[in-house]
Coordinates of C-alpha atoms in Angstrom, one line a residue:
Chain A
E1 CA 105.4 103.2 85.0
D2 CA 103.6 99.8 84.0
K3 CA 100.0 101.6 82.3
V4 CA 96.8 99.7 81.5
V5 CA 93.9 101.8 80.0
Q6 CA 90.4 100.4 78.6
S7 CA 88.0 102.1 76.0
P8 CA 85.0 103.2 76.0
L9 CA 85.0 104.0 79.7
S10 CA 81.2 103.3 78.8
L11 CA 79.3 102.3 76.5
V12 CA 75.0 101.7 76.1
V13 CA 74.0 99.4 73.6
H14 CA 70.0 97.4 72.4
E15 CA 69.8 93.7 73.4
G16 CA 71.3 91.8 70.2
D17 CA 73.9 94.3 69.5
T18 CA 77.5 93.1 69.6
V19 CA 80.1 94.8 71.4
T20 CA 84.1 95.4 71.3
L21 CA 86.1 96.7 73.9
N22 CA 89.6 97.4 74.3
C23 CA 92.2 97.3 76.3
S24 CA 95.7 98.4 75.9
Y25 CA 99.1 98.7 78.2
E26 CA 102.7 99.7 78.4
V27 CA 104.7 97.3 79.9
T28 CA 108.3 96.5 80.7
N29 CA 107.6 93.3 81.1
F30 CA 104.5 91.5 80.2
R31 CA 103.6 88.1 81.1
S32 CA 99.6 88.0 81.0
L33 CA 96.2 89.7 79.9
L34 CA 93.3 89.1 81.7
W35 CA 89.7 89.5 81.5
Y36 CA 86.8 89.9 84.3
K37 CA 83.5 90.7 84.8
Q38 CA 82.2 93.1 87.5
E39 CA 78.7 93.1 88.4
K40 CA 77.8 94.0 92.6
K41 CA 80.8 92.2 94.1
A42 CA 84.4 91.2 93.7
P43 CA 85.5 90.3 89.8
T44 CA 84.8 87.0 87.4
F45 CA 87.2 85.6 85.3
L46 CA 86.5 85.4 81.7
F47 CA 89.9 84.8 79.6
M48 CA 93.6 84.6 79.9
L49 CA 95.2 85.7 76.7
T50 CA 99.7 85.1 76.8
S51 CA 100.0 85.0 73.2
S52 CA 99.3 86.6 69.8
G53 CA 96.6 86.1 67.8
I54 CA 95.0 83.2 69.3
E55 CA 91.5 83.4 70.4
K56 CA 89.5 82.9 73.2
K57 CA 86.6 81.8 73.5
S58 CA 83.5 81.2 76.2
G59 CA 79.7 81.0 74.2
R60 CA 79.2 84.5 73.2
L61 CA 82.3 86.1 74.7
S62 CA 85.4 86.2 72.9
S63 CA 89.2 87.9 73.2
I64 CA 92.0 88.3 71.6
L65 CA 95.7 89.4 72.5
D66 CA 97.6 91.6 70.0
K67 CA 101.4 91.8 71.5
K68 CA 102.6 94.1 68.2
E69 CA 99.9 96.5 69.1
L70 CA 100.3 95.9 73.2
S71 CA 96.7 95.6 73.5
S72 CA 93.9 93.6 73.8
I73 CA 89.8 93.2 73.0
L74 CA 86.7 91.5 74.3
N75 CA 84.3 90.7 72.1
I76 CA 80.3 90.0 72.9
T77 CA 77.7 88.9 70.7
A78 CA 74.0 89.1 70.7
T79 CA 74.2 90.9 73.6
Q80 CA 71.5 90.2 76.6
T81 CA 70.9 92.1 79.8
G82 CA 72.6 89.4 82.0
D83 CA 76.0 91.0 79.6
S84 CA 75.6 94.3 81.5
A85 CA 78.5 94.9 84.0
I86 CA 81.7 96.2 84.5
Y87 CA 84.7 94.5 82.8
L88 CA 87.7 94.8 83.9
C89 CA 91.5 93.8 81.8
A90 CA 94.1 93.3 84.1
V91 CA 97.9 92.9 83.2
N92 CA 100.4 91.0 85.0
F93 CA 104.1 92.1 84.1
G94 CA 105.8 89.4 85.6
N95 CA 105.9 89.4 89.4
E96 CA 102.3 88.4 90.6
K97 CA 100.8 91.4 90.6
L98 CA 98.2 92.6 88.4
T99 CA 98.1 96.0 87.0
F100 CA 94.0 96.8 86.5
G101 CA 93.0 99.1 83.8
T102 CA 89.8 101.9 84.2
G103 CA 86.7 99.3 83.5
T104 CA 84.4 99.5 81.0
R105 CA 81.0 100.0 82.1
L106 CA 78.4 98.2 80.1
T107 CA 75.1 98.7 80.0
I108 CA 72.5 96.4 77.5
I109 CA 68.7 97.8 77.3
P110 CA 66.2 95.5 76.8
Chain B
G1 CA 88.2 74.4 92.5
A2 CA 89.4 77.4 94.1
V3 CA 87.0 79.4 97.0
V4 CA 88.3 82.5 98.2
S5 CA 85.8 84.0 101.6
Q6 CA 86.1 87.4 103.3
H7 CA 84.4 88.1 106.4
P8 CA 82.7 90.3 106.7
S9 CA 80.9 91.1 104.2
R10 CA 79.8 94.7 105.1
V11 CA 80.6 96.6 108.1
I12 CA 79.8 100.3 108.9
C13 CA 81.8 101.6 111.5
K14 CA 82.0 105.0 113.4
S15 CA 85.0 107.2 113.0
G16 CA 88.7 106.3 114.7
T17 CA 88.1 102.5 114.9
S18 CA 90.0 100.1 113.6
V19 CA 88.5 97.2 111.3
K20 CA 89.5 94.0 110.8
I21 CA 88.8 92.1 107.0
E22 CA 89.7 88.3 106.9
C23 CA 90.4 86.6 103.8
R24 CA 90.2 82.9 103.1
S25 CA 91.8 80.1 100.8
L26 CA 88.8 77.4 101.2
D27 CA 89.7 74.5 99.5
F28 CA 93.6 75.3 98.4
Q29 CA 97.1 77.2 99.8
A30 CA 97.9 80.3 99.0
T31 CA 101.1 81.2 99.6
T32 CA 100.6 84.8 98.5
M33 CA 97.7 87.2 99.0
F34 CA 96.8 90.5 97.4
W35 CA 95.0 93.2 98.9
Y36 CA 93.0 95.4 96.8
R37 CA 90.9 98.8 97.4
Q38 CA 87.8 99.6 94.5
F39 CA 86.4 103.4 95.4
P40 CA 82.8 103.8 93.3
K41 CA 83.2 103.9 89.9
Q42 CA 86.9 103.2 89.8
S43 CA 89.1 99.8 88.9
L44 CA 90.7 98.0 91.6
M45 CA 94.0 99.3 92.9
L46 CA 96.4 96.8 94.7
M47 CA 96.9 97.8 98.1
A48 CA 99.4 95.4 99.4
T49 CA 100.9 91.6 98.5
S50 CA 101.0 89.2 101.4
N51 CA 103.2 86.3 101.8
E52 CA 102.6 83.5 104.2
G53 CA 105.0 84.1 107.0
S54 CA 106.8 87.4 106.4
K55 CA 106.2 91.4 105.9
A56 CA 104.1 92.2 103.5
T57 CA 104.6 94.5 100.5
Y58 CA 103.3 97.8 100.3
E59 CA 102.4 99.6 97.1
Q60 CA 103.3 103.3 96.9
G61 CA 100.9 105.5 98.7
V62 CA 99.9 103.1 100.9
E63 CA 100.5 103.5 104.7
K64 CA 101.7 100.3 106.2
D65 CA 101.1 101.6 109.6
K66 CA 97.0 102.3 108.7
F67 CA 96.2 98.9 106.8
L68 CA 97.8 96.8 108.9
I69 CA 98.5 92.9 106.7
N70 CA 98.7 89.7 108.8
H71 CA 99.1 86.3 107.0
A72 CA 99.5 83.8 109.5
S73 CA 98.3 80.5 107.8
L74 CA 98.8 79.5 104.1
T75 CA 95.1 80.2 104.1
L76 CA 94.7 83.4 106.2
S77 CA 95.4 87.0 105.7
T78 CA 93.7 89.7 107.6
L79 CA 93.6 92.8 106.9
T80 CA 93.3 96.0 109.8
V81 CA 91.9 99.4 108.9
T82 CA 93.2 101.2 111.9
S83 CA 91.8 104.3 113.3
A84 CA 89.2 104.4 110.1
H85 CA 87.9 107.7 109.0
P86 CA 85.0 108.5 106.3
E87 CA 87.4 108.4 103.3
D88 CA 88.6 105.0 103.5
S89 CA 84.8 103.7 102.9
S90 CA 85.7 101.6 100.3
F91 CA 85.1 98.2 98.7
Y92 CA 88.2 96.2 100.1
I93 CA 88.9 93.0 98.2
C94 CA 91.5 90.0 98.4
S95 CA 92.6 87.7 96.4
A96 CA 94.4 84.0 96.3
S97 CA 96.8 83.0 94.0
K98 CA 96.9 79.5 93.2
L99 CA 98.9 77.5 90.6
A100 CA 97.1 76.7 87.7
G101 CA 98.2 75.5 84.5
G102 CA 101.6 76.6 84.9
Y103 CA 100.7 79.9 86.3
N104 CA 99.6 81.7 89.1
E105 CA 96.0 82.4 88.9
Q106 CA 94.2 85.0 91.4
F107 CA 91.2 83.9 93.1
F108 CA 89.2 86.7 94.4
G109 CA 87.0 87.4 97.1
P110 CA 83.6 89.0 97.4
G111 CA 84.6 91.9 99.1
T112 CA 84.1 93.5 101.9
R113 CA 82.2 97.2 101.7
L114 CA 83.7 99.1 104.5
T115 CA 81.4 102.3 106.0
V116 CA 83.4 104.7 107.9
L117 CA 80.6 107.5 109.7

């Protein structure tokens, strides 16, 4: 069974800190890994990763995939209170369907 | 752009009634739409894959007679929760698939919060 696991489940840090969120997967037919940010409503897209070792960056957020380790990390530097959200990792196993991880609830304390 | 809308955004109903949720792709045609359910403090769980003009494919454990899906056009899919019970209370999210940059990317609707009394 395809499976996606995120860690930590919950993280509380102070504004300005840097955080690293983890996502690992067990897969039969990996196609891509996606990161989403969810605040009060539906998830908003952050990154899609398909190739190992290539960092994707958007402002203070960056992400990289390691296909050998079957994992990905999402980094957020100089965190702000607006970064407080649930961060979801999802994997596309080649059939268009996304399997979501458990999510990491990130709280930034001012 | 790729905008997906859902209606209603919030619904409260009595136990035993049926509720219909609409999912529309506003500026693109989506041959495939997906329906997810999210319980409080949990992740999104795929319920079913909806293809235009054909029967939906349900995930294991999802009752197809309870969650009726109709994908009548390339821009509209509906989910009907029949004979809703309090345990069906959840956040229902749809997504629509669009070919972008060589990949089928999913664009999510804003979600519908269902509360069954």
